[in-house]
Amino acid sequence: MQKFESVEGVAAPMLRANVDTDLIIRIERLVGTGRTGLGEHAFEQLRAEPDFVLNKPAYRDSPIILAGANFGCGSSREGAVWALMGAGIACVIAPSFGDIFFANCFQNGLLPVVLPEAEIRALARETEDSQGVGRTRIDLARQVVVTPTGREVPFAVDVRRREAMLEGLDDVALTLKRQAEILAWQARDQAARGWAWNSVAL
Amino acid sequence: MALTLFDKIFDPHVVADLGEGWSLLHIDRVLLHDLSGARALREVGEAGHAVAHPDLVFATPDHAVSTAPGRTSETFAGGAGLVAGLRTRAAETGVRLFDLGQDGQGIVHVMGPELGIVLPGTTLVCGDSHTCTNGGMGALAFGIGASELGHVLATQTLRIVKPKRMRIRFEGALPPGVTPKDMILAAIGRFGTAAGTGHAVEYAGSAVRALSVEGRLTLCNLSIEMGARMGFVAPDETTFAWLKGRRFAPTFADWEAAVAYWRSLASDPGAVFEVDHVIDMADIAPQITWGTSPEQVVGVGGQVPDPADAPDAAKAAAWRAALDYMGLTAGAPIAGTKVDWVFIGSCTNSRIEDLRAAAAIARGKRVAGHVTAWVVPGSERVKRDAEAEGLDQVFRDAGFAWRESGCALCVAANGEAVPSGARCVSTSNRNFVGRQGKGARTHLASPAMAAAAAIAGVITDVRSAA
């Protein structure tokens, strides 16, 4: 996984709720493609609207999205994360996230930050009041958002996930260190629940 | 201590406590499909790992394959490479593949239960959010992304924080015209599209106990539209009778041992759920969505809501945007809205019972002249069974297209799409902006409601159509 320590830039307010992963990346963009090259298709239906926030000059290169509740709901497509990262987004701040999208973010090094809705609205106001030049900084090690006016807003990230992101850990390698435990569990289970194994044996 | 069904399945599957609330969970079954299956198998190999347990992995093409009659893997050129890749990687790794035209091919969440791959008390994952469907068998089944899928293939485990427990009890008898689809849409309408986030949902109550396995699969299918990665129903005699004799179901002594164990898989009296809801079935009418989120749903006798009545400014803005996209007028009755397309299919509603329910409405009628109506069976087996019953002829005689199995117009990944601006009553699970095609307008409903809309050419109350 890509390491994440901090990001700083103009945060783009996109406060509508329930931005689903279909809206982030259309399925046909994920047919026959790899993990790269998706950035140009991120939010393509919204980008067709001239007043969409990421079309505005101030926010065109924003690395941070200020989002509404339930961001990333819907489909499990990890392409949603790849598309956001491909478009230069490193952090999404929302009151809540879809569960699968949230997990996918941490697999790739995109930081999802949960803050209360009022706090996100305040951040959006500070950015807009600065005419879109005020920068927001997210520091994962300290778990603070530094707002355009310099306020520090704390947030919490699960300790395991924070470590993995700060150090760019590989989950598979970590788990395979426990291979003996897995094999022992499986041996016990094959004795206790033979039915779960025998009927699918190759 | 009184345990929930969820605890009884989750806890024994914990291989190791990873600390800080994390568990290493054993995964008993993996389903792969064409959209991500070949890549997942390839990436595991590229990372230098083997597929840990090919015997526990099952693959089938469904997303990016044409559903045109007589299709091959080449018919939709865009997906041909994905299917070819899946064949190659499955053969290399020893993973079972159910290919086009073979018994067993189908939408993953239709073929899994149908073949007896999904068993009560097991854990199952797939790179697809509607994996929760399989919870209808009494399994802990949930969708994951591509990276986590690679982790499971390489280790047969997943790192996970145990979700919280939620229960929804549906009490009472199903009113006329009300189906499992209406039950779950009504629940999402009431509790919201994020109500289940971070939770595992058990569906219980007398109405759920009375449902067939197919109905339970439909109910669990929309758990993710309520935000919950997993939803499930306790297995019972209905489950066991349905499962017995299926291709990968246990046999002989294993079957007896399994059933004895499965009978213990019910939430204990007094078990505690962090969230517990009750819905009175008498309150549920046939449902139809009006907006671009599954929570934007009304009874078919209701009106398109007015943003002026929204509980807050953000909701009002969302409702306005939805009405604008959907081309609807606030306050107008939803019934009578002119329909251009009808889609009966998807992992929600493409099983034999769904097709029977739709055919019962369509029998002896004609699809309205301005409507394009498709029936896409969920699997090769469903297709064959439906044809043996003559359902295909009922649909054809009524003017529906009878197609090959696959995801088709639910996700529009296979070159098949509802045209921009067209209004489609669909038995699928997502009415998101552009889901069925750019600019397509989706109304989610049950198979009977969809068939009734096809015949009438407008959104119709199925209770007056039957």
CSV table of N, CA, C and O in Angstrom, one decimal, chain B residues 213-306:
chain,number,residue,atom,x,y,z
B,213,VAL,N,-36.9,-19.6,0.5
B,213,VAL,CA,-35.5,-19.3,0.4
B,213,VAL,C,-35.3,-18.2,-0.6
B,213,VAL,O,-34.5,-17.2,-0.4
B,214,GLU,N,-35.9,-18.3,-1.8
B,214,GLU,CA,-35.8,-17.2,-2.8
B,214,GLU,C,-36.2,-15.9,-2.2
B,214,GLU,O,-35.5,-14.8,-2.5
B,215,GLY,N,-37.2,-15.8,-1.5
B,215,GLY,CA,-37.7,-14.6,-0.9
B,215,GLY,C,-36.7,-14.0,0.1
B,215,GLY,O,-36.4,-12.8,0.2
B,216,ARG,N,-36.1,-14.9,0.9
B,216,ARG,CA,-35.1,-14.5,1.9
B,216,ARG,C,-33.8,-13.9,1.2
B,216,ARG,O,-33.2,-13.0,1.7
B,217,LEU,N,-33.5,-14.5,0.0
B,217,LEU,CA,-32.3,-14.0,-0.7
B,217,LEU,C,-32.6,-12.6,-1.2
B,217,LEU,O,-31.7,-11.7,-1.2
B,218,THR,N,-33.8,-12.4,-1.7
B,218,THR,CA,-34.2,-11.0,-2.1
B,218,THR,C,-34.1,-10.1,-1.0
B,218,THR,O,-33.6,-8.9,-1.1
B,219,LEU,N,-34.7,-10.5,0.2
B,219,LEU,CA,-34.7,-9.6,1.4
B,219,LEU,C,-33.2,-9.2,1.7
B,219,LEU,O,-32.9,-8.0,1.9
B,220,CYS,N,-32.3,-10.2,1.8
B,220,CYS,CA,-31.0,-9.9,2.2
B,220,CYS,C,-30.2,-9.1,1.1
B,220,CYS,O,-29.2,-8.4,1.5
B,221,ASN,N,-30.6,-9.3,-0.1
B,221,ASN,CA,-29.9,-8.6,-1.2
B,221,ASN,C,-29.8,-7.1,-1.0
B,221,ASN,O,-28.7,-6.5,-1.4
B,222,LEU,N,-30.8,-6.5,-0.5
B,222,LEU,CA,-30.8,-5.0,-0.4
B,222,LEU,C,-30.2,-4.5,0.9
B,222,LEU,O,-30.3,-3.4,1.2
B,223,SER,N,-29.6,-5.4,1.7
B,223,SER,CA,-29.0,-5.0,3.0
B,223,SER,C,-28.0,-3.9,2.7
B,223,SER,O,-27.9,-2.9,3.5
B,224,ILE,N,-27.2,-4.0,1.7
B,224,ILE,CA,-26.2,-3.0,1.4
B,224,ILE,C,-26.8,-1.7,1.0
B,224,ILE,O,-26.2,-0.6,1.2
B,225,GLU,N,-28.0,-1.7,0.5
B,225,GLU,CA,-28.7,-0.4,0.2
B,225,GLU,C,-29.2,0.3,1.4
B,225,GLU,O,-29.6,1.4,1.4
B,226,MET,N,-29.1,-0.5,2.5
B,226,MET,CA,-29.4,0.1,3.8
B,226,MET,C,-28.1,0.4,4.6
B,226,MET,O,-28.1,0.8,5.7
B,227,GLY,N,-27.0,0.2,3.9
B,227,GLY,CA,-25.7,0.5,4.4
B,227,GLY,C,-25.0,-0.7,5.1
B,227,GLY,O,-23.8,-0.6,5.4
B,228,ALA,N,-25.7,-1.9,5.2
B,228,ALA,CA,-25.1,-3.0,5.9
B,228,ALA,C,-24.4,-3.9,4.9
B,228,ALA,O,-25.0,-4.4,4.0
B,229,ARG,N,-23.2,-4.2,5.3
B,229,ARG,CA,-22.4,-5.2,4.4
B,229,ARG,C,-23.0,-6.6,4.4
B,229,ARG,O,-22.9,-7.3,3.5
B,230,MET,N,-23.6,-7.0,5.6
B,230,MET,CA,-24.2,-8.3,5.7
B,230,MET,C,-25.6,-8.3,6.2
B,230,MET,O,-25.9,-7.5,7.2
B,231,GLY,N,-26.4,-9.1,5.7
B,231,GLY,CA,-27.8,-9.3,6.2
B,231,GLY,C,-28.0,-10.8,6.1
B,231,GLY,O,-27.5,-11.4,5.2
B,232,PHE,N,-28.8,-11.3,7.0
B,232,PHE,CA,-29.0,-12.8,7.0
B,232,PHE,C,-30.3,-13.2,7.7
B,232,PHE,O,-30.9,-12.4,8.4
B,233,VAL,N,-30.7,-14.4,7.5
B,233,VAL,CA,-31.9,-15.0,8.1
B,233,VAL,C,-31.5,-16.3,8.7
B,233,VAL,O,-30.7,-17.1,8.1
B,234,ALA,N,-31.9,-16.6,9.9
B,234,ALA,CA,-31.6,-17.9,10.5
B,234,ALA,C,-32.0,-19.0,9.7
B,234,ALA,O,-33.2,-19.0,9.2
B,235,PRO,N,-31.2,-20.0,9.5
B,235,PRO,CA,-31.6,-21.2,8.7
B,235,PRO,C,-32.6,-22.0,9.4
B,235,PRO,O,-32.6,-22.0,10.7
B,236,ASP,N,-33.5,-22.6,8.7
B,236,ASP,CA,-34.6,-23.4,9.3
B,236,ASP,C,-35.0,-24.6,8.4
B,236,ASP,O,-34.3,-24.8,7.4
B,237,GLU,N,-36.1,-25.3,8.7
B,237,GLU,CA,-36.4,-26.4,7.9
B,237,GLU,C,-36.7,-26.0,6.4
B,237,GLU,O,-36.4,-26.8,5.5
B,238,THR,N,-37.2,-24.8,6.2
B,238,THR,CA,-37.3,-24.3,4.8
B,238,THR,C,-36.0,-24.3,4.1
B,238,THR,O,-35.9,-24.7,2.9
B,239,THR,N,-35.0,-23.8,4.8
B,239,THR,CA,-33.6,-23.8,4.2
B,239,THR,C,-33.1,-25.2,3.9
B,239,THR,O,-32.6,-25.5,2.8
B,240,PHE,N,-33.2,-26.1,4.9
B,240,PHE,CA,-32.7,-27.4,4.7
B,240,PHE,C,-33.3,-28.2,3.6
B,240,PHE,O,-32.7,-28.8,2.8
B,241,ALA,N,-34.7,-28.1,3.5
B,241,ALA,CA,-35.4,-28.8,2.4
B,241,ALA,C,-35.0,-28.2,1.1
B,241,ALA,O,-34.8,-29.0,0.1
B,242,TRP,N,-34.8,-26.9,1.0
B,242,TRP,CA,-34.4,-26.3,-0.3
B,242,TRP,C,-33.0,-26.7,-0.7
B,242,TRP,O,-32.7,-26.9,-1.9
B,243,LEU,N,-32.1,-26.9,0.3
B,243,LEU,CA,-30.7,-27.1,0.0
B,243,LEU,C,-30.4,-28.6,-0.3
B,243,LEU,O,-29.4,-28.9,-1.1
B,244,LYS,N,-31.1,-29.5,0.3
B,244,LYS,CA,-30.8,-30.9,0.3
B,244,LYS,C,-30.7,-31.4,-1.2
B,244,LYS,O,-31.6,-31.1,-2.0
B,245,GLY,N,-29.6,-32.1,-1.5
B,245,GLY,CA,-29.5,-32.7,-2.8
B,245,GLY,C,-28.8,-31.7,-3.9
B,245,GLY,O,-28.6,-32.2,-5.0
B,246,ARG,N,-28.6,-30.5,-3.5
B,246,ARG,CA,-27.9,-29.6,-4.4
B,246,ARG,C,-26.5,-30.0,-4.6
B,246,ARG,O,-25.9,-30.6,-3.7
B,247,ARG,N,-25.9,-29.6,-5.7
B,247,ARG,CA,-24.7,-30.2,-6.2
B,247,ARG,C,-23.5,-30.2,-5.2
B,247,ARG,O,-22.8,-31.2,-5.0
B,248,PHE,N,-23.3,-29.1,-4.5
B,248,PHE,CA,-22.2,-29.0,-3.5
B,248,PHE,C,-22.7,-29.0,-2.1
B,248,PHE,O,-22.0,-28.7,-1.2
B,249,ALA,N,-24.0,-29.4,-1.9
B,249,ALA,CA,-24.5,-29.6,-0.5
B,249,ALA,C,-23.9,-30.8,0.1
B,249,ALA,O,-23.6,-31.8,-0.6
B,250,PRO,N,-23.7,-30.8,1.4
B,250,PRO,CA,-23.2,-32.1,2.1
B,250,PRO,C,-24.1,-33.2,1.8
B,250,PRO,O,-25.3,-33.1,1.6
B,251,THR,N,-23.6,-34.4,1.9
B,251,THR,CA,-24.4,-35.7,1.7
B,251,THR,C,-24.2,-36.6,2.9
B,251,THR,O,-23.2,-36.5,3.6
B,252,PHE,N,-25.1,-37.5,3.0
B,252,PHE,CA,-25.1,-38.7,3.9
B,252,PHE,C,-24.8,-38.2,5.4
B,252,PHE,O,-25.5,-37.3,5.9
B,253,ALA,N,-23.8,-38.8,6.0
B,253,ALA,CA,-23.5,-38.4,7.4
B,253,ALA,C,-23.1,-37.0,7.6
B,253,ALA,O,-23.5,-36.3,8.6
B,254,ASP,N,-22.5,-36.4,6.6
B,254,ASP,CA,-22.1,-35.0,6.6
B,254,ASP,C,-23.4,-34.1,6.6
B,254,ASP,O,-23.5,-33.1,7.3
B,255,TRP,N,-24.4,-34.5,5.8
B,255,TRP,CA,-25.6,-33.8,5.8
B,255,TRP,C,-26.3,-33.8,7.2
B,255,TRP,O,-26.7,-32.8,7.7
B,256,GLU,N,-26.3,-35.0,7.8
B,256,GLU,CA,-27.0,-35.1,9.1
B,256,GLU,C,-26.3,-34.3,10.1
B,256,GLU,O,-26.9,-33.6,10.9
B,257,ALA,N,-24.9,-34.3,10.1
B,257,ALA,CA,-24.2,-33.5,11.1
B,257,ALA,C,-24.4,-32.0,10.8
B,257,ALA,O,-24.5,-31.3,11.8
B,258,ALA,N,-24.4,-31.7,9.5
B,258,ALA,CA,-24.6,-30.3,9.2
B,258,ALA,C,-26.0,-29.8,9.7
B,258,ALA,O,-26.1,-28.7,10.4
B,259,VAL,N,-27.0,-30.5,9.4
B,259,VAL,CA,-28.4,-30.1,9.8
B,259,VAL,C,-28.4,-30.0,11.3
B,259,VAL,O,-29.0,-29.0,11.9
B,260,ALA,N,-27.9,-30.9,12.0
B,260,ALA,CA,-27.9,-30.9,13.5
B,260,ALA,C,-27.2,-29.6,14.0
B,260,ALA,O,-27.7,-28.9,14.9
B,261,TYR,N,-26.1,-29.2,13.4
B,261,TYR,CA,-25.4,-28.0,13.7
B,261,TYR,C,-26.3,-26.8,13.3
B,261,TYR,O,-26.4,-25.8,14.1
B,262,TRP,N,-26.8,-26.8,12.1
B,262,TRP,CA,-27.5,-25.6,11.6
B,262,TRP,C,-28.7,-25.3,12.5
B,262,TRP,O,-29.1,-24.2,12.6
B,263,ARG,N,-29.3,-26.4,13.1
B,263,ARG,CA,-30.5,-26.1,13.9
B,263,ARG,C,-30.1,-25.3,15.2
B,263,ARG,O,-31.0,-24.7,15.8
B,264,SER,N,-28.9,-25.2,15.5
B,264,SER,CA,-28.5,-24.4,16.6
B,264,SER,C,-28.3,-22.9,16.2
B,264,SER,O,-28.0,-22.1,17.1
B,265,LEU,N,-28.4,-22.6,15.0
B,265,LEU,CA,-28.0,-21.3,14.5
B,265,LEU,C,-29.3,-20.4,14.5
B,265,LEU,O,-29.7,-19.9,13.4
B,266,ALA,N,-29.7,-20.1,15.7
B,266,ALA,CA,-30.8,-19.1,15.8
B,266,ALA,C,-30.4,-18.2,17.0
B,266,ALA,O,-29.7,-18.6,17.9
B,267,SER,N,-30.8,-16.9,16.9
B,267,SER,CA,-30.5,-16.1,18.1
B,267,SER,C,-31.2,-16.6,19.3
B,267,SER,O,-32.3,-16.9,19.3
B,268,ASP,N,-30.4,-16.6,20.4
B,268,ASP,CA,-31.0,-17.1,21.7
B,268,ASP,C,-32.0,-16.1,22.2
B,268,ASP,O,-31.8,-14.9,22.0
B,269,PRO,N,-33.0,-16.6,22.9
B,269,PRO,CA,-33.9,-15.6,23.6
B,269,PRO,C,-33.1,-14.7,24.5
B,269,PRO,O,-32.2,-15.2,25.2
B,270,GLY,N,-33.4,-13.5,24.4
B,270,GLY,CA,-32.7,-12.5,25.3
B,270,GLY,C,-31.4,-12.0,24.7
B,270,GLY,O,-30.7,-11.2,25.3
B,271,ALA,N,-31.0,-12.5,23.5
B,271,ALA,CA,-29.8,-12.0,22.9
B,271,ALA,C,-29.9,-10.5,22.6
B,271,ALA,O,-31.0,-10.1,22.3
B,272,VAL,N,-28.8,-9.8,22.8
B,272,VAL,CA,-28.9,-8.3,22.7
B,272,VAL,C,-28.4,-7.8,21.3
B,272,VAL,O,-27.4,-8.2,20.8
B,273,PHE,N,-29.2,-7.0,20.7
B,273,PHE,CA,-28.9,-6.3,19.5
B,273,PHE,C,-28.7,-4.8,19.8
B,273,PHE,O,-29.5,-4.2,20.5
B,274,GLU,N,-27.6,-4.3,19.2
B,274,GLU,CA,-27.4,-2.8,19.5
B,274,GLU,C,-28.5,-2.0,18.9
B,274,GLU,O,-28.9,-0.9,19.4
B,275,VAL,N,-29.1,-2.5,17.8
B,275,VAL,CA,-30.2,-1.8,17.2
B,275,VAL,C,-31.3,-2.9,16.9
B,275,VAL,O,-31.0,-3.9,16.4
B,276,ASP,N,-32.5,-2.6,17.3
B,276,ASP,CA,-33.6,-3.6,17.1
B,276,ASP,C,-34.9,-2.9,16.7
B,276,ASP,O,-35.3,-2.0,17.3
B,277,HIS,N,-35.3,-3.3,15.5
B,277,HIS,CA,-36.5,-2.6,14.9
B,277,HIS,C,-37.6,-3.7,14.7
B,277,HIS,O,-37.4,-4.9,14.5
B,278,VAL,N,-38.9,-3.2,14.7
B,278,VAL,CA,-40.0,-4.1,14.4
B,278,VAL,C,-40.8,-3.3,13.3
B,278,VAL,O,-41.0,-2.1,13.4
B,279,ILE,N,-41.2,-4.1,12.3
B,279,ILE,CA,-42.1,-3.5,11.3
B,279,ILE,C,-43.4,-4.4,11.2
B,279,ILE,O,-43.3,-5.6,11.2
B,280,ASP,N,-44.5,-3.7,11.3
B,280,ASP,CA,-45.8,-4.4,11.2
B,280,ASP,C,-46.1,-4.5,9.7
B,280,ASP,O,-46.2,-3.6,9.0
B,281,MET,N,-46.3,-5.8,9.3
B,281,MET,CA,-46.5,-6.0,7.8
B,281,MET,C,-47.7,-5.3,7.3
B,281,MET,O,-47.8,-5.0,6.1
B,282,ALA,N,-48.7,-5.1,8.2
B,282,ALA,CA,-49.9,-4.4,7.8
B,282,ALA,C,-49.7,-3.0,7.3
B,282,ALA,O,-50.5,-2.5,6.5
B,283,ASP,N,-48.5,-2.5,7.7
B,283,ASP,CA,-48.2,-1.1,7.2
B,283,ASP,C,-47.5,-1.1,5.8
B,283,ASP,O,-47.2,0.0,5.3
B,284,ILE,N,-47.2,-2.2,5.2
B,284,ILE,CA,-46.5,-2.2,4.0
B,284,ILE,C,-47.4,-2.5,2.8
B,284,ILE,O,-48.2,-3.4,2.7
B,285,ALA,N,-47.3,-1.5,1.8
B,285,ALA,CA,-47.9,-1.7,0.5
B,285,ALA,C,-46.9,-2.0,-0.5
B,285,ALA,O,-45.7,-1.8,-0.3
B,286,PRO,N,-47.3,-2.4,-1.7
B,286,PRO,CA,-46.3,-2.5,-2.8
B,286,PRO,C,-45.5,-1.2,-3.0
B,286,PRO,O,-46.1,-0.2,-3.0
B,287,GLN,N,-44.2,-1.3,-3.1
B,287,GLN,CA,-43.3,-0.2,-3.1
B,287,GLN,C,-42.8,0.2,-4.5
B,287,GLN,O,-42.7,-0.7,-5.3
B,288,ILE,N,-42.5,1.4,-4.6
B,288,ILE,CA,-41.8,1.9,-5.9
B,288,ILE,C,-40.9,3.0,-5.5
B,288,ILE,O,-41.3,3.9,-4.8
B,289,THR,N,-39.7,3.0,-6.0
B,289,THR,CA,-38.8,4.2,-5.7
B,289,THR,C,-39.2,5.3,-6.7
B,289,THR,O,-39.6,5.1,-7.8
B,290,TRP,N,-38.9,6.5,-6.2
B,290,TRP,CA,-39.2,7.7,-7.0
B,290,TRP,C,-37.9,8.5,-7.3
B,290,TRP,O,-37.9,9.4,-8.2
B,291,GLY,N,-36.9,8.2,-6.6
B,291,GLY,CA,-35.7,9.1,-6.7
B,291,GLY,C,-34.4,8.3,-7.1
B,291,GLY,O,-34.5,7.4,-7.9
B,292,THR,N,-33.3,8.8,-6.6
B,292,THR,CA,-32.0,8.3,-7.1
B,292,THR,C,-31.2,7.6,-5.9
B,292,THR,O,-30.0,7.4,-6.0
B,293,SER,N,-32.0,7.3,-4.8
B,293,SER,CA,-31.4,6.5,-3.7
B,293,SER,C,-32.5,5.5,-3.3
B,293,SER,O,-33.7,5.9,-3.4
B,294,PRO,N,-32.1,4.3,-3.0
B,294,PRO,CA,-33.2,3.4,-2.6
B,294,PRO,C,-34.1,3.8,-1.4
B,294,PRO,O,-35.2,3.3,-1.3
B,295,GLU,N,-33.6,4.8,-0.6
B,295,GLU,CA,-34.5,5.3,0.5
B,295,GLU,C,-35.6,6.2,0.0
B,295,GLU,O,-36.5,6.5,0.7
B,296,GLN,N,-35.4,6.6,-1.3
B,296,GLN,CA,-36.5,7.5,-1.9
B,296,GLN,C,-37.5,6.6,-2.5
B,296,GLN,O,-37.6,6.4,-3.7
B,297,VAL,N,-38.4,6.1,-1.6
B,297,VAL,CA,-39.4,5.1,-2.0
B,297,VAL,C,-40.7,5.4,-1.4
B,297,VAL,O,-40.8,6.1,-0.3
B,298,VAL,N,-41.8,5.1,-2.1
B,298,VAL,CA,-43.2,5.3,-1.6
B,298,VAL,C,-44.0,4.0,-1.9
B,298,VAL,O,-43.7,3.3,-2.8
B,299,GLY,N,-45.1,3.9,-1.2
B,299,GLY,CA,-46.1,2.9,-1.6
B,299,GLY,C,-46.7,3.3,-2.9
B,299,GLY,O,-46.8,4.5,-3.2
B,300,VAL,N,-47.1,2.4,-3.7
B,300,VAL,CA,-47.5,2.7,-5.1
B,300,VAL,C,-48.8,3.6,-5.1
B,300,VAL,O,-49.0,4.3,-6.1
B,301,GLY,N,-49.5,3.6,-4.0
B,301,GLY,CA,-50.7,4.5,-3.9
B,301,GLY,C,-50.3,5.9,-3.5
B,301,GLY,O,-51.1,6.8,-3.4
B,302,GLY,N,-49.0,6.2,-3.3
B,302,GLY,CA,-48.5,7.5,-2.8
B,302,GLY,C,-48.2,8.5,-3.8
B,302,GLY,O,-48.4,8.3,-5.0
B,303,GLN,N,-47.7,9.6,-3.3
B,303,GLN,CA,-47.4,10.7,-4.2
B,303,GLN,C,-45.9,10.9,-4.3
B,303,GLN,O,-45.2,10.6,-3.3
B,304,VAL,N,-45.4,11.5,-5.3
B,304,VAL,CA,-44.0,12.0,-5.4
B,304,VAL,C,-43.9,13.1,-4.3
B,304,VAL,O,-44.7,14.0,-4.3
B,305,PRO,N,-42.9,13.0,-3.5
B,305,PRO,CA,-42.8,13.9,-2.4
B,305,PRO,C,-42.4,15.3,-2.8
B,305,PRO,O,-41.8,15.5,-3.9
B,306,ASP,N,-42.8,16.3,-2.0
B,306,ASP,CA,-42.5,17.7,-2.3
B,306,ASP,C,-41.3,18.1,-1.4
B,306,ASP,O,-41.3,18.0,-0.2
